[in-house]
Short mmCIF file of C-alpha atoms in Angstrom, two decimals:
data_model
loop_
_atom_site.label_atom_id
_atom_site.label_comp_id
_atom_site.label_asym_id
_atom_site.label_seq_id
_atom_site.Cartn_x
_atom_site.Cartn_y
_atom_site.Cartn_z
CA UNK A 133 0.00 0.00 0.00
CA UNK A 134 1.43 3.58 -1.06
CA UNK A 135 2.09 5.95 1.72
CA UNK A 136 -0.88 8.19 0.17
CA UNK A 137 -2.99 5.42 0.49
CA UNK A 138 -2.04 4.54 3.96
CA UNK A 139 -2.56 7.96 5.42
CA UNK A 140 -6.24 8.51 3.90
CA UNK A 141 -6.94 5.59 4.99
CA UNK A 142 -5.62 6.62 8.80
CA UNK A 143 -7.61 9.34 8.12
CA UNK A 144 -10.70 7.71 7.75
CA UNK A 145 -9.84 5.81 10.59
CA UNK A 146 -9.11 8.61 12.96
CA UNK A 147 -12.60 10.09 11.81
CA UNK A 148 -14.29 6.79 12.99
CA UNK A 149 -12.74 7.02 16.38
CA UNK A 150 -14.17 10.29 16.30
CA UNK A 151 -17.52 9.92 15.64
CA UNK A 152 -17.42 6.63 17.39
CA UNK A 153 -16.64 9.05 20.96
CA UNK A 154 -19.32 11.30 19.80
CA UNK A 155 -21.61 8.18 19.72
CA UNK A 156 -20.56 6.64 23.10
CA UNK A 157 -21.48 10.33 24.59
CA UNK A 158 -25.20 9.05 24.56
CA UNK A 159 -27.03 5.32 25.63
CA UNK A 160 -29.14 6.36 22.59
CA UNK A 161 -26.14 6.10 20.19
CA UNK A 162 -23.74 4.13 21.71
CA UNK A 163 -24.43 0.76 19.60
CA UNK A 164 -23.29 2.72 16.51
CA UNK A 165 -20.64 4.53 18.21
CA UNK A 166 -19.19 1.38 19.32
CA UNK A 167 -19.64 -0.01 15.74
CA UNK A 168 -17.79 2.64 14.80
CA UNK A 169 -14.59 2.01 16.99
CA UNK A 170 -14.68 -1.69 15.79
CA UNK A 171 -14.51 -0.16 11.81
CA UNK A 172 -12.53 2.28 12.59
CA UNK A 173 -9.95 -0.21 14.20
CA UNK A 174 -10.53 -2.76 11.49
CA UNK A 175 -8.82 -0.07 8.99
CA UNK A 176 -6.42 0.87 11.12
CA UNK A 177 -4.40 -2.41 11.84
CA UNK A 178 -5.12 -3.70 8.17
CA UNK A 179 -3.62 -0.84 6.99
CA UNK A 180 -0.49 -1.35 9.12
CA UNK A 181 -0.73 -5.11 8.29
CA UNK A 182 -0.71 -3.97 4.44
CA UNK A 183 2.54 -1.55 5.09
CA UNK A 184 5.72 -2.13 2.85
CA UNK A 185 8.00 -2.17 6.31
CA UNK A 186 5.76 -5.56 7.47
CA UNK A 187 8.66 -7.80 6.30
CA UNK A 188 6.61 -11.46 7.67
CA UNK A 189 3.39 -12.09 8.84
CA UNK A 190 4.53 -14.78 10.84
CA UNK A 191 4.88 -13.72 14.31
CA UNK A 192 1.99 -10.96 13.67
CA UNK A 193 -0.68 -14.10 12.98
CA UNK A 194 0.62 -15.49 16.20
CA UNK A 195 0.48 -12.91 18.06
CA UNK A 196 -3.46 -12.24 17.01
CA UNK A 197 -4.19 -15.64 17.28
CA UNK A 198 -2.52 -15.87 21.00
CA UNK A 199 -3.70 -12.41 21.84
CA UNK A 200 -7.54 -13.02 20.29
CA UNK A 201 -7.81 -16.57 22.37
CA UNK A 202 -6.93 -15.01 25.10
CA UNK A 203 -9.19 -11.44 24.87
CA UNK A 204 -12.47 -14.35 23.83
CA UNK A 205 -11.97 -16.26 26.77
CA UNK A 206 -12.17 -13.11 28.94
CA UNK A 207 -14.65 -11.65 27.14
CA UNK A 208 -17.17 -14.65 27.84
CA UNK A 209 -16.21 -15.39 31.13
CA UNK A 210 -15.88 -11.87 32.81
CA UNK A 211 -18.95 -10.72 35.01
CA UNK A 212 -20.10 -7.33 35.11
CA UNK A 213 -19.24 -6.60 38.45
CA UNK A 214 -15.37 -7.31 37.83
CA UNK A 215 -15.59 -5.32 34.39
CA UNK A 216 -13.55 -2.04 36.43
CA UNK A 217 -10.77 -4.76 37.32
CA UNK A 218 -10.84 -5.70 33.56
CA UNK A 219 -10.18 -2.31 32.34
CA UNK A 220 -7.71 -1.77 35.23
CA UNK A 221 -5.66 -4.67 33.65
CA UNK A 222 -6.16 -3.83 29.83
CA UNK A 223 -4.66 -0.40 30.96
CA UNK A 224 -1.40 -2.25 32.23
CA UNK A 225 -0.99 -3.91 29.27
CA UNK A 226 -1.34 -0.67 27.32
CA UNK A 227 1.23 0.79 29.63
CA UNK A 228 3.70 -1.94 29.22
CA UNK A 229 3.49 -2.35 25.36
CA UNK A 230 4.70 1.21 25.29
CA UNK A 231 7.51 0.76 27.63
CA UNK A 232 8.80 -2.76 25.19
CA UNK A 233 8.11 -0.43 21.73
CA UNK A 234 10.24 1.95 23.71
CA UNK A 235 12.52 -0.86 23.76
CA UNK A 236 12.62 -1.80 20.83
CA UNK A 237 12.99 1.17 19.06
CA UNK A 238 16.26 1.42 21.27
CA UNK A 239 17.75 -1.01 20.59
CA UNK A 240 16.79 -1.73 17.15
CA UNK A 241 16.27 2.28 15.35
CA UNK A 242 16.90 1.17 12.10
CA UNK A 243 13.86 -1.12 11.85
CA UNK A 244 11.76 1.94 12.84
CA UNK A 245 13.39 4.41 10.60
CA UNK A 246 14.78 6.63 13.24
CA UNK A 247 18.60 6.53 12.86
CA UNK A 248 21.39 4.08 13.94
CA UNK A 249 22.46 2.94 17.28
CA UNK A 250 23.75 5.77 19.18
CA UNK A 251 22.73 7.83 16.82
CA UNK A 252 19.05 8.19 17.04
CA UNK A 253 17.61 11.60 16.11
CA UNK A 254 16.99 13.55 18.88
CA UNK A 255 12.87 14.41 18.34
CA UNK A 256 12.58 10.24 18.69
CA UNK A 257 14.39 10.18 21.65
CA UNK A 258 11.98 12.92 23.61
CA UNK A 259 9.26 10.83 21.86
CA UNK A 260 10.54 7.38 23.38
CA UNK A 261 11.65 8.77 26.84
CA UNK A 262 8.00 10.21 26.78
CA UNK A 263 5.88 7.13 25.63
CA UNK A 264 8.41 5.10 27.88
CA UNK A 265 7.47 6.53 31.71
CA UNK A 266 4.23 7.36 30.56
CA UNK A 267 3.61 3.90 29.72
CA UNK A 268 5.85 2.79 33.18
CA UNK A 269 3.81 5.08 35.27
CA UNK A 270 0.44 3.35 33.95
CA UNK A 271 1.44 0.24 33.82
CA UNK A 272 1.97 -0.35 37.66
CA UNK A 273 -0.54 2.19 38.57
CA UNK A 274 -2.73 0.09 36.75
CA UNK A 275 -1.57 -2.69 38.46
CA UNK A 276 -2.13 -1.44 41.76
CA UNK A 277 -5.62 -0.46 40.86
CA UNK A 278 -6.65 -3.86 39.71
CA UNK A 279 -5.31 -5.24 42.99
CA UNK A 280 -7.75 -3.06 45.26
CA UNK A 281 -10.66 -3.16 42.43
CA UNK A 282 -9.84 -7.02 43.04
CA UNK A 283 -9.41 -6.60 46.88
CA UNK A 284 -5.87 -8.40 46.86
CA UNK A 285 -4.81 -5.31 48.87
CA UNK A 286 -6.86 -3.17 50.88
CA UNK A 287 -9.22 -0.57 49.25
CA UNK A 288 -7.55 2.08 51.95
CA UNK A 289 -5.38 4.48 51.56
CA UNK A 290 -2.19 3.86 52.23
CA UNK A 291 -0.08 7.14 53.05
CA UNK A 292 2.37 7.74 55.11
CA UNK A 293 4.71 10.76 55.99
CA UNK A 294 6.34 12.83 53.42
CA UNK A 295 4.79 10.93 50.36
CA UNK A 296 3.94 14.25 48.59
CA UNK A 297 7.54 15.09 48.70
CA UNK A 298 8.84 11.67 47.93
CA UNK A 299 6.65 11.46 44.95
CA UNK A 300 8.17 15.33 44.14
CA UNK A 301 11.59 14.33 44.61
CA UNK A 302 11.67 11.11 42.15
CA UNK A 303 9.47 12.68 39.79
CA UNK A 304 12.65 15.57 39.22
CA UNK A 305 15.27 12.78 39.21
CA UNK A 306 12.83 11.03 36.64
CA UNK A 307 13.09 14.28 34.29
CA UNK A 308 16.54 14.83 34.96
CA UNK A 309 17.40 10.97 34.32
CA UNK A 310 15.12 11.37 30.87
CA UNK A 311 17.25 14.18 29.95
CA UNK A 312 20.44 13.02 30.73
CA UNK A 313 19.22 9.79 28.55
CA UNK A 314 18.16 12.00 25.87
CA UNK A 315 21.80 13.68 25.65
CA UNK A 316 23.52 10.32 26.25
CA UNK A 317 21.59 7.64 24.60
CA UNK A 318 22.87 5.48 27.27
CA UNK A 319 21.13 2.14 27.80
CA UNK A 320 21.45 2.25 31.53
CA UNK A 321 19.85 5.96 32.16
CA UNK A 322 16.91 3.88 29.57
CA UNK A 323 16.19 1.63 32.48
CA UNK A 324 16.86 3.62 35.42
CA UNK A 325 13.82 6.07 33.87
CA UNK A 326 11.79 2.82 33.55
CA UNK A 327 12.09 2.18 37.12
CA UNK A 328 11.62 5.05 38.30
CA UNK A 329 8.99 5.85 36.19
CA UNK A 330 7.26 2.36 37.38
CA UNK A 331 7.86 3.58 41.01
CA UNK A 332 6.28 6.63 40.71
CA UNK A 333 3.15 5.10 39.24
CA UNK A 334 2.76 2.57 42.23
CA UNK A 335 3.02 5.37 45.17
CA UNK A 336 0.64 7.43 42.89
CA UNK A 337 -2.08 4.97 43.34
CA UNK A 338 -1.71 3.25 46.51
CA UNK A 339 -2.67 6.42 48.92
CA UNK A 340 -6.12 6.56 46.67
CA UNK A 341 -9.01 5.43 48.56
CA UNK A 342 -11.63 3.00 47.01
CA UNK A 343 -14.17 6.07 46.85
CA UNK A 344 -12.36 7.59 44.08
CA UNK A 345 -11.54 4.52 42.36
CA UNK A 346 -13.76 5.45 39.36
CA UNK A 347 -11.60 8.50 38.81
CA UNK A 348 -8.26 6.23 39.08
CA UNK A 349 -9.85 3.95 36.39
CA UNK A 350 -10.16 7.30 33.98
CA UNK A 351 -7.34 8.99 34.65
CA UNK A 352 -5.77 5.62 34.12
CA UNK A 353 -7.50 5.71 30.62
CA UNK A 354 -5.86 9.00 30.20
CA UNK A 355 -2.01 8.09 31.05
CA UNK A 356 -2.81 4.77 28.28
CA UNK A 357 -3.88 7.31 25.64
CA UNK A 358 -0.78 9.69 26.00
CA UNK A 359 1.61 6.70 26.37
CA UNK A 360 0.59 5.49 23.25
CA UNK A 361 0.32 8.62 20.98
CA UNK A 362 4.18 9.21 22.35
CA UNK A 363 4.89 5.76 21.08
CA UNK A 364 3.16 6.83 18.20
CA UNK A 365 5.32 9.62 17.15
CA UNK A 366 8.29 7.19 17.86
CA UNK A 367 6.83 4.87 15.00
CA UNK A 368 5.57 7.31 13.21
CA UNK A 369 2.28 6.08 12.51
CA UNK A 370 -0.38 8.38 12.13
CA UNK A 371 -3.23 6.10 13.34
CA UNK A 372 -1.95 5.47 16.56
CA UNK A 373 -0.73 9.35 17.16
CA UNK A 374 -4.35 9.91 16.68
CA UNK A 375 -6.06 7.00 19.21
CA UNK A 376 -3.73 7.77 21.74
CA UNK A 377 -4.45 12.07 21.84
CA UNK A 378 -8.22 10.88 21.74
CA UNK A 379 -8.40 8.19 24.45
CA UNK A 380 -5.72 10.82 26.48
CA UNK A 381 -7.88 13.63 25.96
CA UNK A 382 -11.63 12.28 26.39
CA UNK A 383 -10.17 10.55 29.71
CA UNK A 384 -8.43 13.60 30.97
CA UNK A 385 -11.96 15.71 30.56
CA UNK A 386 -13.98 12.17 32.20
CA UNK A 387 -11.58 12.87 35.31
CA UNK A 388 -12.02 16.42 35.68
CA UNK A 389 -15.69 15.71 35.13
CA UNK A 390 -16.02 13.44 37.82
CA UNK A 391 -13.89 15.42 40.04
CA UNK A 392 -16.01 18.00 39.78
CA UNK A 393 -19.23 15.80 40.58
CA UNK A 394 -17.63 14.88 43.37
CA UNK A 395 -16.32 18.29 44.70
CA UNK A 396 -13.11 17.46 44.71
CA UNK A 397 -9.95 18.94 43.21
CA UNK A 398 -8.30 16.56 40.31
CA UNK A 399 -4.96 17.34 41.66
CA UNK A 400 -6.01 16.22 45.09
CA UNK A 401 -7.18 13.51 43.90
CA UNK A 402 -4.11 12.04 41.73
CA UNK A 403 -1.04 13.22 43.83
CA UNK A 404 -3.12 11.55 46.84
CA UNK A 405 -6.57 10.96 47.24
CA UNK A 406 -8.97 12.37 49.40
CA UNK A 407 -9.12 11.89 53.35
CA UNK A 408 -6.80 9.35 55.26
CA UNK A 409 -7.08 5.93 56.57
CA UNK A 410 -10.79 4.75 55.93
CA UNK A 411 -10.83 2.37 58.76
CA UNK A 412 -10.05 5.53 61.19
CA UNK A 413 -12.41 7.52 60.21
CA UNK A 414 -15.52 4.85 60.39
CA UNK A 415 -18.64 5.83 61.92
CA UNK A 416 -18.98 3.90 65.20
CA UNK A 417 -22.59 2.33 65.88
CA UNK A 418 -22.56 2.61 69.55
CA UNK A 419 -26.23 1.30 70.55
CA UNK A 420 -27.73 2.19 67.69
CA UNK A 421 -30.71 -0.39 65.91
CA UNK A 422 -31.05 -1.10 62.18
CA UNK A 423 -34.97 -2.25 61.54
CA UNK A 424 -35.18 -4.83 59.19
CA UNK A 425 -38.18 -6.21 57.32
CA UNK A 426 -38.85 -8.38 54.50
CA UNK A 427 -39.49 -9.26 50.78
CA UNK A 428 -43.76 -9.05 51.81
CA UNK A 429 -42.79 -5.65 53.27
CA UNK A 430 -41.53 -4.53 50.66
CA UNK A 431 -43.67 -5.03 48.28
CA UNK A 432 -46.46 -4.08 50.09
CA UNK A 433 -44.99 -0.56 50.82
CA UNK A 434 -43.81 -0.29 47.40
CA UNK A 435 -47.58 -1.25 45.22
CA UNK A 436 -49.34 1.68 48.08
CA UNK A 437 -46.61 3.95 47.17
CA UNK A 438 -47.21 7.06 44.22
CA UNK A 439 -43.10 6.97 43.28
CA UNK A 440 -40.89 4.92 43.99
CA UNK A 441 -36.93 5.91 42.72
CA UNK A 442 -34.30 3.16 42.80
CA UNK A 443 -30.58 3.75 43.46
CA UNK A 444 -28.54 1.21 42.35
CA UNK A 445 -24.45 0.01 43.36
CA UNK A 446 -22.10 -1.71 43.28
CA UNK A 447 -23.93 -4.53 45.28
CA UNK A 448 -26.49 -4.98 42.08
CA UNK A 449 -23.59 -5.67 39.88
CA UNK A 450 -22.34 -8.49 42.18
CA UNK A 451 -25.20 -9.96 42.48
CA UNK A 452 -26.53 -9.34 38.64
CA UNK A 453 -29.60 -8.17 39.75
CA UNK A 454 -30.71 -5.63 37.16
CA UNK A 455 -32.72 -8.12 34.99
CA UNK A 456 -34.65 -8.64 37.79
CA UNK A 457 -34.79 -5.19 38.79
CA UNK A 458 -36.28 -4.55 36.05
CA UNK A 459 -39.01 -7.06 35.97
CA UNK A 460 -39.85 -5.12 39.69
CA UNK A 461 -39.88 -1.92 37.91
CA UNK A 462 -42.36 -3.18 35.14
CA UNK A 463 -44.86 -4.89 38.01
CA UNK A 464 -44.77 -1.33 39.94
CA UNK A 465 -45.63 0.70 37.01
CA UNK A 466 -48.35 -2.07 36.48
CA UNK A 467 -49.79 -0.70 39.36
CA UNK A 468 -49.37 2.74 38.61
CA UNK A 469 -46.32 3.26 40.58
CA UNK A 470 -44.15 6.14 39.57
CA UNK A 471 -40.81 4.72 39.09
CA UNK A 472 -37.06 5.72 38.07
CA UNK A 473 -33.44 5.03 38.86
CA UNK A 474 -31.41 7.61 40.04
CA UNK A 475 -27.77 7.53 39.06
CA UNK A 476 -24.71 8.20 41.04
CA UNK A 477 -21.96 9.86 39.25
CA UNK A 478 -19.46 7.25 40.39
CA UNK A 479 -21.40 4.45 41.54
CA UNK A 480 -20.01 1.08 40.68
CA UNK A 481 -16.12 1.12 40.80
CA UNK A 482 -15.91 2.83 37.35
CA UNK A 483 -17.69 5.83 35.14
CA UNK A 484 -20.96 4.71 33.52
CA UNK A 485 -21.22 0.92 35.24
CA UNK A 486 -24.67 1.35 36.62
CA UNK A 487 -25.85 3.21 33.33
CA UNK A 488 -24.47 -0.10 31.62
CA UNK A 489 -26.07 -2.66 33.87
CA UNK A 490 -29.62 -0.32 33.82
CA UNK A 491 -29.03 -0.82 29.81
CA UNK A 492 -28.00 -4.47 29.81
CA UNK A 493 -31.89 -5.13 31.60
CA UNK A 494 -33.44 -2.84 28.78
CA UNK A 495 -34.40 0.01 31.25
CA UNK A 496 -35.93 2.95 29.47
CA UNK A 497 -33.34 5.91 29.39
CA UNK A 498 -35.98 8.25 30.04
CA UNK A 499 -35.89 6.53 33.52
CA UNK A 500 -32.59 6.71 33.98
CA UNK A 501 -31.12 10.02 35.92
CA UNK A 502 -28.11 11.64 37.07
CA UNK A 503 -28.00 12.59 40.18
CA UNK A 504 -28.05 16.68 39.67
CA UNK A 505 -31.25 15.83 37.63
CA UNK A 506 -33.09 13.50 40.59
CA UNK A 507 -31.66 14.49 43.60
CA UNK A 508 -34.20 17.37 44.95
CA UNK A 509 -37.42 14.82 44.10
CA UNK A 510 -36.33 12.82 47.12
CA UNK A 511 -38.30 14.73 49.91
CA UNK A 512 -41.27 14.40 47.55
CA UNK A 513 -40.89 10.52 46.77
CA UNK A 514 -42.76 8.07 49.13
CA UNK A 515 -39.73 5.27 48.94
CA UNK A 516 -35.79 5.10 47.95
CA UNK A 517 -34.92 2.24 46.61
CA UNK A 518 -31.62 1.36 47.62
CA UNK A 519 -29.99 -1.91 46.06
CA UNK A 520 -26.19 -2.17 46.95
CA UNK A 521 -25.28 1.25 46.81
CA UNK A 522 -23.82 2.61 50.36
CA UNK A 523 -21.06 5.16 49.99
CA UNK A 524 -23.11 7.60 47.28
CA UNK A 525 -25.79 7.97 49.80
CA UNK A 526 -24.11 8.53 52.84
CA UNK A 527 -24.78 11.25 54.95
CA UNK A 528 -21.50 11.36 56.58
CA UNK A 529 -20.12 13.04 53.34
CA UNK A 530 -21.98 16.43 54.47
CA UNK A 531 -21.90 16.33 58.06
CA UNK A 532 -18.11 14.59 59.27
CA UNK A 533 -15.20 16.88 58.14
CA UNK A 534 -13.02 13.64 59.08
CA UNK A 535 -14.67 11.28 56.87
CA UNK A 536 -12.74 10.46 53.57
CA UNK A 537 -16.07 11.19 51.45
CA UNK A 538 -16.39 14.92 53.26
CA UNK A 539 -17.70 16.87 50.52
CA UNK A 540 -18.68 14.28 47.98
CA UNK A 541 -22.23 14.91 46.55
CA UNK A 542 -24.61 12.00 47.12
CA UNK A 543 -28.05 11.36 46.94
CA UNK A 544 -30.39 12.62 49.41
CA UNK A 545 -32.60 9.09 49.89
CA UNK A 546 -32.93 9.66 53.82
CA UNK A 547 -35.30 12.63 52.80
CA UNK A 548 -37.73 10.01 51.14
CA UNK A 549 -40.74 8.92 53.29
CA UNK A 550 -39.57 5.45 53.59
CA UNK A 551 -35.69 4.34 52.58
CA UNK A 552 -35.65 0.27 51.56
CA UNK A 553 -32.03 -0.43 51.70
CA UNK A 554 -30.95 -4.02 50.43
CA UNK A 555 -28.21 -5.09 51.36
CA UNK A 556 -26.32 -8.15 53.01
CA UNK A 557 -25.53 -6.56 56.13
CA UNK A 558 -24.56 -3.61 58.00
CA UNK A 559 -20.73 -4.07 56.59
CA UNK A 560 -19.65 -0.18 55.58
CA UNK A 561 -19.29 -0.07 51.94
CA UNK A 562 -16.30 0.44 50.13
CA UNK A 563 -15.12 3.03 51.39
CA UNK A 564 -14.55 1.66 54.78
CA UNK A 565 -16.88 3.69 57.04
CA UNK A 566 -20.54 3.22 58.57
CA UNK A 567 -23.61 4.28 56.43
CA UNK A 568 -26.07 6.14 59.02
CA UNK A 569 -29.49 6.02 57.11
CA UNK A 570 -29.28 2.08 58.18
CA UNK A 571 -30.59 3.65 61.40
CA UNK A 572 -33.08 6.09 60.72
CA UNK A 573 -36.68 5.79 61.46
CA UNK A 574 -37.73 5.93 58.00
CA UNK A 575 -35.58 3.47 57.11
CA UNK A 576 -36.14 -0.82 56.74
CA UNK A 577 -32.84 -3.16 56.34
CA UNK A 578 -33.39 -5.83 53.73
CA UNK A 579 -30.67 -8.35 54.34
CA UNK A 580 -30.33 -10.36 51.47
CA UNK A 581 -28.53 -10.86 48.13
CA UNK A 582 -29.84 -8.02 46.15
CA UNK A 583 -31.27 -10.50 42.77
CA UNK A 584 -32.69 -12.74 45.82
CA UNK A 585 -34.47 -10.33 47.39
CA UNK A 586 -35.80 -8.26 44.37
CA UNK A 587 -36.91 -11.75 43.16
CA UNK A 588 -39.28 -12.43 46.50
CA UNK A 589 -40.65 -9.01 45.90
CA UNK A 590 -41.54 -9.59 42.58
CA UNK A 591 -43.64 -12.49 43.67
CA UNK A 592 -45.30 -10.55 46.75
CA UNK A 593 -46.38 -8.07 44.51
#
């Protein structure tokens, strides 16, 4: 294929990514925007198969074959609720391709077109040394998110003191070991900056608290995207340069976006989380009661109710519960019940999971709402809903300056008449710390797994 052929046909690719990101933006349009990711990744790689530098398809075919067996067998056995964990790892493996292209092109610069050894130009080796601790720092980051999404490690924060200026400290001998490799070309400086780079991404992420693991999981997203448009430059392919500024980009603005949903500053967040050791800062329950009831209760509270709205979390994903939620949902608006779903902007454990599971179940969007569109109907519904979601409605993120959710938005389901909160038991949520609406008058404990329990309404009501 001639170069001018190869780079319209980029081109067109880069436009699908495009308008495939513009389609994602809505549940409405997301089956054609992610049809148009798949095209527009279907011309990318067999234009780069159909490149005059492929000298042997050999290793390539294995590769796709090994790599393809491997992404099926995931793809059919993975459960929603482990889905952030998946992305967590797929975002290490970004990370680390970029470091061994970095490699390569190193050690091998005349199969990239990009000099000799030792005499690499010098715009490549910014490029590399770019694409290589970008790609380092997400590639154990990642790591270390998967590991708490995956509960390996503790979900806490883990700080201790002078981090900030640890983390300061290595990331100036990281820039000054990246320009002394820049001016050197020496192989050694090459891996120092790769482990440095890989220890800066590790005590980035372990002093973030499970609360803000949906904006790890993004910003994540982000480092993946710029690590691969650096190595993108270094290969010089146009395609990739273009994926990697749009996957960097959109998941930069997702972070900020959720930062600012959760009232919290993005820098705060990434060079340390919010709020210190969860465990420290739990509520206490003292003496207080939780009043439970049952799946008869329920339901007969819910069919005499005008509106019901239902908040789901994490605890619906575990316990795949939507298609049954939904079957609830249908009975209650059978019986003239009011009902919608009331979206957190980071429940789940990464952006968009409930909107996902509420679309998996074939839940009308026009149900589904965010929380700035939903939250100030609560003192005017009759009953919340509440199916595995703990930390988004806690009250302790507007009344305890020491909790590690202070400040946090969340949705206001202890000013509904009557709160129905499903869960297992009174175990704080993820982020480690007691959830005080289990106690409130107005509120009835249903302790049960979630799909169980939704199930026994369904057939009281």
């Amino acid at each position: 294929m001639s170069a001018n052929l190869s780079a319209i046909a980029y081109l067109v690719s880069g436009i699908c990514f495009i308008l495939s990101l513009r389609g994602l933006s809505s549940p409405t349009s997301s089956r054609r925007g992610n049809l148009l990711g798949i095209a527009g990744m279907v011309i990318a790689v067999v234009t780069t198969l159909l490149n005059p530098g492929v000298l042997g398809y050999d290793l390539i075919l294995l590769g796709l074959a090994v790599g393809g067996a491997i992404g099926t067998i995931i793809a059919l056995r993975i459960k929603m609720a482990a889905m952030p964990q998946l992305v967590a790892a797929f975002h290490s493996l970004v990370g680390l391709a970029a470091v061994l292209v970095a490699a390569a092109a190193l050690y091998a610069p005349e199969a990239y077109g990009i000099g000799s050894a030792g005499q690499i130009k010098t715009a490549s080796l910014i490029e590399m040394t770019l694409g290589l601790a970008i790609g380092a720092v997400t590639f154990s980051g990642s790591l270390v998110a998967f590991a708490k999404l995956q509960e390996l490690v503790s979900g806490n924060p883990v700080v201790f003191p002078g981090q900030h200026l640890l983390n300061l400290f290595l990331g100036l001998v990281t820039i000054g070991v990246g320009i002394y490799f820049v001016m050197t070309q020496s192989l050694p400086a090459f891996w120092v900056l790769a482990a440095l780079a890989f220890l800066i991404g590790f005590l980035l992420i372990i002093p973030i608290g499970g609360a803000d693991m949906p904006v790890v999981i993004s910003m994540l997203n982000s480092y993946s995207g710029w690590a691969a448009a650096g190595i993108g430059f270094t290969l010089e392919n146009t395609a990739l340069i273009i994926t990697g500024a749009l996957v960097g980009s959109s998941g930069a603005i997702l972070s900020y976006i959720m930062c600012h949903a959760m009232n919290r500053s993005f820098f705060s967040v990434i060079l340390g989380g919010f709020g210190g050791d969860a465990s420290a800062a739990a509520t206490k329950r003292g003496d207080r009661m939780a009043k439970s009831g049952s799946a008869d209760d329920a339901a007969f509270i819910m069919k005499n109710a005008g509106s019901v709205i239902i908040v789901p979390g994490y605890g619906l994903a575990v316990a795949q519960a939507q298609h049954a939620l939904r079957e609830m949902a249908d009975t209650l608006k059978a019986e003239g019940v009011k009902v919608r779903h009331a979206i957190h902007p980071v429940a789940g454990r990464m952006p968009g999971h409930m909107n996902v599971l509420l679309a998996e179940a074939n839940i009308p969007y026009e149900d589904v709402l965010e929380l700035e569109e939903i939250n100030s109907d609560f003192p005017n519904t009759d009953v919340a809903f509440v199916i595995g979601a703990n930390d988004v409605t806690n009250p302790a993120a507007k009344t305890d300056p020491q909790s590690p959710i202070y400040g946090m938005p969340i949705l206001d389901v202890e000013k509904a008449k009557t709160v129905l909160f499903v869960k297992r038991s009174l175990a704080p949520g993820y982020a480690g710390i007691d959830n005080a609406v289990f106690y409130r008058d107005n509120t009835m404990m249903l302790f049960a797994d979630a799909k169980k329990m939704v199930e026994d309404i369904v057939k009281a009501l």
